[in-house]
PDB file of C-alpha atoms in Angstrom:
ATOM      1  CA  ALA J   1      25.453 -19.493   0.188  1.00 53.00           C
ATOM      2  CA  GLY J   2      25.500 -22.842  -1.802  1.00 71.00           C
ATOM      3  CA  GLU J   3      23.848 -21.485  -4.997  1.00 80.00           C
ATOM      4  CA  SER J   4      26.323 -18.671  -5.255  1.00 81.00           C
ATOM      5  CA  PHE J   5      29.085 -21.204  -5.607  1.00 82.00           C
ATOM      6  CA  ARG J   6      27.395 -23.169  -8.518  1.00 82.00           C
ATOM      7  CA  GLY J   7      29.561 -21.506 -11.212  1.00 82.00           C
ATOM      8  CA  SER J   8      32.724 -23.100  -9.650  1.00 86.00           C
ATOM      9  CA  ILE J   9      31.429 -26.665 -10.291  1.00 85.00           C
ATOM     10  CA  PRO J  10      32.771 -26.918 -13.947  1.00 87.00           C
ATOM     11  CA  VAL J  11      36.152 -25.539 -12.640  1.00 90.00           C
ATOM     12  CA  LEU J  12      36.492 -28.047  -9.909  1.00 88.00           C
ATOM     13  CA  GLN J  13      35.467 -30.904 -12.134  1.00 87.00           C
ATOM     14  CA  ILE J  14      38.456 -30.042 -14.432  1.00 88.00           C
ATOM     15  CA  LEU J  15      40.975 -29.276 -11.569  1.00 89.00           C
ATOM     16  CA  VAL J  16      40.062 -32.504  -9.655  1.00 87.00           C
ATOM     17  CA  LEU J  17      41.917 -34.401 -12.577  1.00 86.00           C
ATOM     18  CA  LEU J  18      45.168 -32.449 -11.422  1.00 90.00           C
ATOM     19  CA  ILE J  19      45.307 -35.088  -8.575  1.00 88.00           C
ATOM     20  CA  PHE J  20      46.793 -37.735 -11.135  1.00 85.00           C
ATOM     21  CA  THR J  21      49.057 -35.432 -13.168  1.00 90.00           C
ATOM     22  CA  VAL J  22      50.485 -33.652 -10.198  1.00 91.00           C
ATOM     23  CA  SER J  23      50.966 -36.921  -8.310  1.00 89.00           C
ATOM     24  CA  LEU J  24      52.860 -38.389 -11.228  1.00 88.00           C
ATOM     25  CA  SER J  25      54.951 -35.237 -11.636  1.00 92.00           C
ATOM     26  CA  ASN J  26      55.873 -35.286  -7.959  1.00 92.00           C
ATOM     27  CA  LEU J  27      56.808 -38.869  -8.180  1.00 89.00           C
ATOM     28  CA  CYS J  28      59.152 -38.312 -11.116  1.00 91.00           C
ATOM     29  CA  GLY J  29      60.432 -34.944 -10.093  1.00 93.00           C
ATOM     30  CA  MET J  30      60.750 -34.869  -6.357  1.00 93.00           C
ATOM     31  CA  GLN J  31      61.157 -38.599  -5.768  1.00 91.00           C
ATOM     32  CA  ILE J  32      63.479 -39.500  -8.609  1.00 92.00           C
ATOM     33  CA  LEU J  33      65.056 -36.630 -10.462  1.00 94.00           C
ATOM     34  CA  PHE J  34      65.973 -34.421  -7.180  1.00 92.00           C
ATOM     35  CA  PRO J  35      67.636 -37.291  -5.212  1.00 92.00           C
ATOM     36  CA  GLY J  36      69.342 -38.285  -8.386  1.00 92.00           C
ATOM     37  CA  LYS J  37      70.809 -34.773  -8.644  1.00 94.00           C
ATOM     38  CA  LYS J  38      68.939 -34.108 -12.123  1.00 94.00           C
ATOM     39  CA  GLU J  39      67.489 -30.766 -11.016  1.00 95.00           C
ATOM     40  CA  LYS J  40      68.128 -29.351 -14.450  1.00 97.00           C
ATOM     41  CA  LYS J  41      65.746 -31.975 -16.240  1.00 96.00           C
ATOM     42  CA  PHE J  42      62.976 -31.023 -13.652  1.00 96.00           C
ATOM     43  CA  LEU J  43      63.771 -27.278 -14.409  1.00 96.00           C
ATOM     44  CA  ILE J  44      63.180 -27.941 -18.022  1.00 97.00           C
ATOM     45  CA  ALA J  45      59.912 -29.570 -17.699  1.00 97.00           C
ATOM     46  CA  VAL J  46      58.580 -26.870 -15.389  1.00 96.00           C
ATOM     47  CA  THR J  47      59.764 -24.147 -17.671  1.00 97.00           C
ATOM     48  CA  LEU J  48      58.204 -25.722 -20.624  1.00 97.00           C
ATOM     49  CA  GLY J  49      55.013 -25.952 -18.492  1.00 97.00           C
ATOM     50  CA  ALA J  50      55.233 -22.337 -17.424  1.00 98.00           C
ATOM     51  CA  GLY J  51      55.542 -21.193 -21.034  1.00 98.00           C
ATOM     52  CA  LEU J  52      52.747 -23.325 -22.114  1.00 98.00           C
ATOM     53  CA  ASN J  53      50.500 -22.190 -19.295  1.00 98.00           C
ATOM     54  CA  PHE J  54      51.051 -18.461 -19.823  1.00 98.00           C
ATOM     55  CA  THR J  55      50.230 -18.993 -23.704  1.00 98.00           C
ATOM     56  CA  LEU J  56      47.163 -21.171 -23.055  1.00 98.00           C
ATOM     57  CA  ASN J  57      46.024 -18.632 -20.451  1.00 98.00           C
ATOM     58  CA  LEU J  58      46.240 -15.658 -23.008  1.00 98.00           C
ATOM     59  CA  ILE J  59      44.177 -17.627 -25.470  1.00 97.00           C
ATOM     60  CA  LEU J  60      41.513 -19.344 -23.187  1.00 97.00           C
ATOM     61  CA  ILE J  61      40.888 -16.808 -20.401  1.00 97.00           C
ATOM     62  CA  PRO J  62      39.338 -14.029 -22.433  1.00 97.00           C
ATOM     63  CA  ASN J  63      36.656 -16.426 -23.942  1.00 96.00           C
ATOM     64  CA  TYR J  64      36.336 -19.106 -21.053  1.00 95.00           C
ATOM     65  CA  GLN J  65      37.361 -17.250 -17.848  1.00 95.00           C
ATOM     66  CA  ALA J  66      37.929 -19.649 -14.923  1.00 94.00           C
ATOM     67  CA  VAL J  67      37.029 -22.717 -17.038  1.00 94.00           C
ATOM     68  CA  GLY J  68      39.633 -21.595 -19.439  1.00 96.00           C
ATOM     69  CA  ALA J  69      42.171 -21.167 -16.895  1.00 97.00           C
ATOM     70  CA  SER J  70      41.497 -24.576 -15.341  1.00 95.00           C
ATOM     71  CA  VAL J  71      41.893 -26.286 -18.841  1.00 96.00           C
ATOM     72  CA  ALA J  72      45.060 -24.470 -19.416  1.00 97.00           C
ATOM     73  CA  SER J  73      46.248 -25.758 -15.974  1.00 97.00           C
ATOM     74  CA  LEU J  74      45.251 -29.242 -16.681  1.00 95.00           C
ATOM     75  CA  ILE J  75      46.996 -29.272 -20.048  1.00 96.00           C
ATOM     76  CA  THR J  76      50.019 -27.724 -18.612  1.00 97.00           C
ATOM     77  CA  GLU J  77      50.296 -30.220 -15.861  1.00 96.00           C
ATOM     78  CA  PHE J  78      49.801 -33.121 -18.284  1.00 95.00           C
ATOM     79  CA  LEU J  79      52.656 -31.951 -20.428  1.00 97.00           C
ATOM     80  CA  ILE J  80      55.009 -31.455 -17.336  1.00 97.00           C
ATOM     81  CA  ALA J  81      54.073 -35.132 -16.285  1.00 94.00           C
ATOM     82  CA  VAL J  82      54.840 -36.417 -19.796  1.00 94.00           C
ATOM     83  CA  VAL J  83      58.133 -34.658 -19.983  1.00 96.00           C
ATOM     84  CA  LEU J  84      59.146 -35.847 -16.465  1.00 95.00           C
ATOM     85  CA  LEU J  85      58.042 -39.401 -17.311  1.00 91.00           C
ATOM     86  CA  TYR J  86      60.303 -39.200 -20.408  1.00 92.00           C
ATOM     87  CA  PHE J  87      63.162 -37.987 -18.259  1.00 95.00           C
ATOM     88  CA  THR J  88      62.674 -40.925 -15.729  1.00 92.00           C
ATOM     89  CA  LYS J  89      61.767 -43.504 -18.179  1.00 88.00           C
ATOM     90  CA  ASN J  90      64.763 -45.653 -17.218  1.00 88.00           C
ATOM     91  CA  TYR J  91      63.574 -46.042 -13.737  1.00 85.00           C
ATOM     92  CA  PHE J  92      60.454 -47.737 -14.637  1.00 76.00           C
ATOM     93  CA  SER J  93      59.876 -51.048 -16.421  1.00 75.00           C
ATOM     94  CA  LEU J  94      56.698 -52.386 -17.896  1.00 71.00           C
ATOM     95  CA  SER J  95      56.656 -55.275 -15.492  1.00 74.00           C
ATOM     96  CA  SER J  96      56.711 -52.783 -12.499  1.00 71.00           C
ATOM     97  CA  LEU J  97      53.827 -50.763 -14.060  1.00 68.00           C
ATOM     98  CA  LEU J  98      51.795 -53.919 -14.662  1.00 75.00           C
ATOM     99  CA  GLN J  99      52.085 -54.799 -10.831  1.00 75.00           C
ATOM    100  CA  LEU J 100      49.919 -51.822 -10.264  1.00 78.00           C
ATOM    101  CA  LYS J 101      47.046 -52.892 -12.571  1.00 84.00           C
ATOM    102  CA  ASN J 102      44.756 -54.127  -9.886  1.00 85.00           C
ATOM    103  CA  TYR J 103      44.974 -50.776  -8.049  1.00 86.00           C
ATOM    104  CA  PHE J 104      44.170 -49.009 -11.310  1.00 86.00           C
ATOM    105  CA  ILE J 105      41.109 -51.281 -11.954  1.00 90.00           C
ATOM    106  CA  ALA J 106      39.987 -50.810  -8.227  1.00 90.00           C
ATOM    107  CA  LEU J 107      40.519 -47.110  -8.591  1.00 88.00           C
ATOM    108  CA  LEU J 108      38.587 -46.976 -11.800  1.00 90.00           C
ATOM    109  CA  LEU J 109      35.652 -48.977 -10.279  1.00 91.00           C
ATOM    110  CA  MET J 110      35.514 -46.854  -7.116  1.00 90.00           C
ATOM    111  CA  GLY J 111      35.588 -43.528  -8.989  1.00 85.00           C
ATOM    112  CA  THR J 112      32.950 -44.760 -11.378  1.00 88.00           C
ATOM    113  CA  SER J 113      30.770 -45.835  -8.460  1.00 88.00           C
ATOM    114  CA  LEU J 114      31.196 -42.387  -6.708  1.00 84.00           C
ATOM    115  CA  TYR J 115      30.351 -40.616 -10.022  1.00 82.00           C
ATOM    116  CA  LEU J 116      27.337 -42.738 -10.754  1.00 86.00           C
ATOM    117  CA  GLY J 117      26.077 -42.668  -7.202  1.00 83.00           C
ATOM    118  CA  GLN J 118      26.157 -38.865  -7.343  1.00 81.00           C
ATOM    119  CA  GLN J 119      24.338 -38.860 -10.713  1.00 80.00           C
ATOM    120  CA  PHE J 120      21.586 -41.212  -9.602  1.00 84.00           C
ATOM    121  CA  PHE J 121      21.418 -40.279  -6.034  1.00 80.00           C
ATOM    122  CA  PRO J 122      22.383 -36.687  -5.573  1.00 79.00           C
ATOM    123  CA  CYS J 123      22.719 -35.880  -1.993  1.00 78.00           C
ATOM    124  CA  ASN J 124      24.814 -33.132  -0.659  1.00 76.00           C
ATOM    125  CA  ASN J 125      24.795 -33.557   3.233  1.00 81.00           C
ATOM    126  CA  LEU J 126      27.441 -35.094   5.412  1.00 84.00           C
ATOM    127  CA  VAL J 127      25.785 -38.217   6.128  1.00 86.00           C
ATOM    128  CA  CYS J 128      25.475 -39.072   2.451  1.00 84.00           C
ATOM    129  CA  ARG J 129      28.950 -38.193   1.749  1.00 83.00           C
ATOM    130  CA  ILE J 130      30.205 -40.490   4.493  1.00 89.00           C
ATOM    131  CA  ILE J 131      27.852 -43.337   3.187  1.00 89.00           C
ATOM    132  CA  ALA J 132      29.374 -42.755  -0.419  1.00 87.00           C
ATOM    133  CA  LEU J 133      32.856 -42.832   1.144  1.00 88.00           C
ATOM    134  CA  VAL J 134      32.241 -46.151   2.938  1.00 93.00           C
ATOM    135  CA  VAL J 135      30.502 -47.617  -0.060  1.00 92.00           C
ATOM    136  CA  ALA J 136      33.438 -46.549  -2.406  1.00 90.00           C
ATOM    137  CA  SER J 137      36.030 -47.917   0.022  1.00 92.00           C
ATOM    138  CA  LEU J 138      34.234 -51.350   0.125  1.00 95.00           C
ATOM    139  CA  ILE J 139      34.167 -51.405  -3.684  1.00 94.00           C
ATOM    140  CA  TYR J 140      37.837 -50.645  -3.762  1.00 90.00           C
ATOM    141  CA  LEU J 141      38.667 -53.354  -1.223  1.00 90.00           C
ATOM    142  CA  VAL J 142      36.357 -55.946  -2.574  1.00 92.00           C
ATOM    143  CA  THR J 143      37.812 -55.383  -6.135  1.00 90.00           C
ATOM    144  CA  LEU J 144      41.236 -55.994  -4.905  1.00 89.00           C
ATOM    145  CA  TRP J 145      40.032 -59.068  -2.950  1.00 88.00           C
ATOM    146  CA  LEU J 146      38.368 -60.341  -6.120  1.00 91.00           C
ATOM    147  CA  LEU J 147      41.516 -59.812  -8.068  1.00 89.00           C
ATOM    148  CA  LYS J 148      43.564 -61.617  -5.388  1.00 87.00           C
ATOM    149  CA  ASP J 149      45.798 -58.619  -4.769  1.00 84.00           C
ATOM    150  CA  GLU J 150      49.035 -59.938  -3.168  1.00 82.00           C
ATOM    151  CA  LEU J 151      49.449 -56.994  -0.801  1.00 80.00           C
ATOM    152  CA  LEU J 152      45.898 -57.199   0.521  1.00 78.00           C
ATOM    153  CA  LEU J 153      46.110 -61.030   0.882  1.00 77.00           C
ATOM    154  CA  ARG J 154      49.349 -60.599   2.898  1.00 80.00           C
ATOM    155  CA  LYS J 155      47.810 -57.962   4.996  1.00 75.00           C
ATOM    156  CA  LYS J 156      44.860 -60.252   5.798  1.00 74.00           C
ATOM    157  CA  LYS J 157      47.045 -63.098   6.657  1.00 75.00           C
ATOM    158  CA  HIS J 158      49.316 -60.962   9.023  1.00 74.00           C
ATOM    159  CA  ALA J 159      46.149 -59.700  10.813  1.00 77.00           C
ATOM    160  CA  LYS J 160      44.954 -63.213  11.307  1.00 76.00           C
ATOM    161  CA  THR J 161      48.344 -64.331  12.903  1.00 77.00           C
ATOM    162  CA  GLN J 162      48.166 -61.497  15.491  1.00 72.00           C
TER     163      GLN J 162
END
């Protein structure tokens, strides 16, 4: 059963990146534009995305099949996120984005550790996955602690007082 799914690996490796673009699109669209009664701007972004996705699928699927479709989806979602970011740029400031730097650093280190762990210690059973998850979570938390993240320190202080 496992070997028959090997062809889906490259597709999933591309599609996993959608987590970031779709999350950003959701933040900008559903959390900012819709409550602000700016649905038309959201519609513009999604319509541009639909047109681009259709065109890229026509170009990429004949030669690259599922990988082409996943690349088209990733490019499309990236465009939608960029357009939505442009439409919501007045809601963000550079200082507010810089406050998130610790989380991006911790996320990058955690993701890198997961990737390298899988490359050097390939293991596909449940126990290995749980161990990898625990190690990655510890890397994330230790990174935030080393960076003296304000929220983490506040939570630690709050836990001590209870």
